[in-house]
Amino acid sequence: MSQMTDSHRLFLQAFMSRGILDAKEVKSLFRTSCEKFKTFIADNEEERRHQLTEFVITINNNIKPFHMEIKKGVSEEDGSNYYGLVNISESSITLLASDFTTNELDLFKKLVESIVDSDTGSVGSTDAINLVETLDKKMTRNDAQELLKKLESNKWIKVMNGQVSLATRAILELEQYIFDMFPAIATRCNMCKKLCLKGQSCDSCPVRLHFHCASKFFSRQEVPKCPASDCKSPWPRALPRKDTDQPISSQT
Amino acid sequence: MNQAVKAAASMDRGEMERKTNDLVQYLLIMDQKKIPIKKQDINKHVLKDVSKAFPIIFEKATERLSKIFGVEVVELQDKLKGSYILVNKLDVGEHNPAEIWPDEENAKTGLLMVLLSLIFMNGNVMEDTQMWHTLKKFGIEQDHHHEVFGDVKKLITQEFVRQGYIEIVRQTNTDPPVNEFKWGQRAKHETTKRKVLTFVCQIYNNDMEPRQWTLQWQDVLRSEGRQDDVEQVI
Amino acid sequence: GRKKAQALHTEFVKFQPVEFAEKLITSLGDPITSSQGTRISSAGWQKLGVSVQPFFSRSPAFHFMCGSFERGARPQKEPRQIK
Ligand SMILES: [Zn+2]
Ligand SMILES: [Zn+2]
């Protein structure tokens, strides 16, 4: 297994303390980590990308025994690339994690369930806080408010104009959990086959597409039709403009 | 030690690997709260029936933490003997890309540095009455809920103490008995007197050189085992 | 030796905790002054924290969500209706 240098260690430590980085942040972290410890870094773009891939492979080989992995993920919002350090095991040891109390985790699990249940992949923040009523152990609404803030600052959820949705980091780490726990309602995007919480649905069949996958798919067609071979009905939603990720007409 | 060697020898290689890797994972997870990790908890949660092989497995795990994560496992002393903390081995200097800490963490670190500075500059000890009197100057009071730190008395006298950053020593030979604040063992491993003195000089917007704080500068040199330079300063 | 040196350095710089507190407040820049006195703002504590991080050799812990909770029973869900 290839050896870790101080540059690898710094890169890994940054992932441990930040959790998830977008493509730009990863590139600049790679540069800083190499420069800080005098590791050679290629100057042409192509070679550097290859070097970065090798760099991450080396780290992943070394941390795999501890059920850790730097994994690539895609934002449901706009399809941009992200890299996160994830835990890939569930054991008596991982249950000793103490960032959140069991009661807080119960609320988070119920929040995940209601988000997966929703059509828009998000729930209103008041509905999220009302989930305290479904908990076995009491939690005040104020505590729930504080919890949402902490979940957001730790990049597990996103709160935008009053709507709470799962952030990319949560999807990256919990995708398999969601498919296992909610097989009947967790659907995959017809294009990229990843979990699709936020996206557009066909009116006459269960097909769902991420916004960014839909705009890519329909950009090659004059009249947007459902991609399912046994459906092909006209795609009901107005096309999201290529540059913005939000659909032109609001989701019904 | 030979008991450990015997126990380790009786384990097959696969189990030895698994226990070592589990221990690395365990140490990294338990470090979330920065509370020193106890040997008996390691045996209870990780090694279980192979606890006799603790020294061998622990040594392997420490090596992997150092080689792969750049993290050193340090055993604490005196009444904290048999408990361990993780300390960063990478020297990353000024701007540190790795350490982008969550907001709540940053504010606590700020308060911690203030406490360590007050203690060190005051001759490595400060009575609690004087400490609270000083903290009041920037809005921190024992019995008042603080907008950033909440129950700040609990944070300082319980959390920072449990983490090993601060020690509170009860002096009974005075009347009434007095509580004294001192640096905890974790503070001594995570930072140095020289760094704290540099911070203090920054706060005095560098009007003074570290060496101008004569007593504290001597303390810095002594802490670095540079006995001869100490004489020369006087 | 020592006695003469002692006389020379009579004016040791004496550390004044209260002075340190005042210098700290000014150096952080945006104190909140109210009836009970001056306070360091939340942003002030943040700024101080960020600036002192490099003075600590703190090791980053491993944080995650998956695996930190018991999965529990799988809830019964009807398949999605096509609206
Ligand atoms: Zn997709
Ligand atoms: Zn269809």
XYZ file of C-alpha atoms in Angstrom, chain A residues 66-242:
177
model
C -11.070 1.963 9.617
C -14.248 1.951 7.465
C -13.543 5.480 6.294
C -13.594 6.716 2.700
C -13.263 9.961 0.745
C -16.213 9.550 -1.582
C -17.366 11.568 -4.597
C -20.929 12.834 -4.540
C -23.170 15.035 -6.641
C -25.343 17.882 -5.451
C -29.042 17.265 -6.148
C -29.384 20.992 -6.675
C -27.111 21.542 -9.643
C -25.196 18.331 -10.270
C -21.877 19.851 -9.168
C -19.247 17.493 -7.749
C -18.496 17.163 -4.047
C -16.058 15.048 -2.042
C -16.878 13.927 1.489
C -15.229 11.818 4.166
C -17.811 9.199 5.061
C -18.179 6.352 7.509
C -18.950 3.062 5.776
C -19.681 0.835 8.757
C -22.351 0.474 11.413
C -21.039 -1.181 14.578
C -21.101 -0.978 18.366
C -18.095 1.336 18.044
C -19.739 3.787 15.626
C -22.737 3.939 17.975
C -20.415 5.585 20.501
C -20.335 8.749 18.364
C -21.417 11.682 20.514
C -21.998 14.675 18.229
C -25.750 14.274 18.794
C -27.809 12.692 21.593
C -29.992 9.669 20.874
C -33.091 11.840 21.135
C -31.646 14.342 18.630
C -30.800 11.459 16.289
C -34.368 10.154 16.624
C -35.660 13.524 15.472
C -33.151 13.534 12.596
C -34.340 10.049 11.531
C -37.959 11.273 11.498
C -36.867 14.331 9.521
C -35.165 12.092 6.949
C -38.318 9.981 6.712
C -40.575 12.990 6.110
C -38.167 14.418 3.513
C -38.086 11.114 1.615
C -41.889 10.978 1.907
C -42.316 14.436 0.397
C -42.623 15.073 -3.356
C -40.292 18.050 -3.262
C -37.501 16.443 -1.206
C -38.014 19.077 1.462
C -40.284 19.899 4.403
C -41.283 23.222 5.955
C -39.135 24.161 8.959
C -42.232 24.421 11.179
C -43.258 20.886 10.140
C -39.707 19.778 10.935
C -39.956 21.275 14.435
C -43.426 19.775 14.944
C -41.790 16.365 14.656
C -40.876 16.746 18.379
C -44.428 15.623 19.104
C -43.717 12.229 17.566
C -40.682 11.594 19.795
C -40.888 9.146 22.721
C -38.663 11.350 24.903
C -39.644 15.004 25.311
C -37.827 17.700 23.340
C -38.831 21.333 23.455
C -39.467 23.193 20.203
C -36.622 25.519 21.162
C -34.227 22.578 21.467
C -35.448 21.349 18.064
C -34.716 24.804 16.644
C -31.191 24.657 18.066
C -30.775 21.132 16.664
C -31.751 22.262 13.149
C -29.161 25.042 13.384
C -26.473 22.571 14.480
C -27.430 20.043 11.763
C -27.118 22.838 9.215
C -23.768 24.119 10.455
C -22.439 20.533 10.409
C -23.678 20.336 6.769
C -26.224 17.553 7.260
C -29.242 19.631 6.241
C -29.902 22.770 4.225
C -32.512 25.375 5.207
C -33.537 27.636 2.342
C -36.520 30.011 2.416
C -38.172 28.034 5.166
C -37.683 24.634 3.547
C -35.500 21.948 5.135
C -33.802 19.431 2.830
C -30.950 16.923 3.121
C -27.581 18.438 2.264
C -25.198 16.675 -0.119
C -23.123 15.336 2.806
C -26.170 13.541 4.264
C -27.173 12.099 0.882
C -23.598 10.936 0.281
C -23.499 9.070 3.573
C -27.134 8.022 3.998
C -28.165 7.068 0.441
C -27.917 3.321 1.123
C -29.655 3.730 4.500
C -32.560 5.503 2.751
C -32.947 2.810 0.092
C -32.797 0.110 2.776
C -35.313 1.773 5.099
C -37.771 3.219 2.552
C -37.617 0.884 -0.480
C -41.234 1.602 -1.449
C -40.870 5.375 -1.709
C -37.161 6.082 -2.256
C -36.743 6.412 -6.009
C -33.724 6.622 -8.270
C -33.250 9.292 -10.911
C -33.923 7.679 -14.301
C -30.774 9.250 -15.772
C -28.008 9.014 -13.168
C -29.617 6.219 -11.146
C -28.779 7.992 -7.893
C -31.296 8.717 -5.123
C -33.703 11.407 -6.304
C -35.293 13.445 -3.515
C -35.459 16.786 -5.309
C -36.518 16.524 -8.923
C -39.349 16.283 -11.422
C -41.811 13.378 -11.732
C -43.622 12.090 -14.797
C -47.423 12.404 -14.516
C -48.209 9.004 -15.911
C -45.411 6.768 -14.644
C -43.074 6.559 -11.640
C -40.100 8.038 -13.511
C -38.268 10.853 -11.650
C -35.382 13.004 -12.824
C -33.070 15.418 -11.014
C -33.455 18.968 -12.335
C -29.924 18.979 -13.711
C -30.371 15.489 -15.222
C -33.692 16.572 -16.813
C -32.223 19.697 -18.353
C -29.319 17.661 -19.805
C -31.655 14.948 -21.103
C -34.264 17.256 -22.627
C -31.739 19.632 -24.148
C -31.372 17.069 -26.968
C -35.107 16.870 -27.682
C -37.473 19.366 -29.338
C -40.542 18.030 -27.557
C -39.720 16.745 -24.064
C -41.081 13.217 -23.612
C -40.812 10.891 -20.634
C -37.637 8.766 -20.991
C -39.345 5.568 -19.927
C -39.640 3.366 -23.029
C -43.111 2.138 -22.004
C -44.344 5.656 -21.262
C -42.987 8.325 -23.598
C -45.860 10.643 -22.549
C -45.164 14.364 -22.879
C -43.036 15.559 -20.005
C -45.419 17.705 -17.948
C -43.077 20.082 -16.281
C -41.790 23.161 -18.007
C -38.113 22.716 -18.736
C -35.718 24.211 -16.191
C -33.547 26.717 -18.062
C -30.073 25.269 -18.547
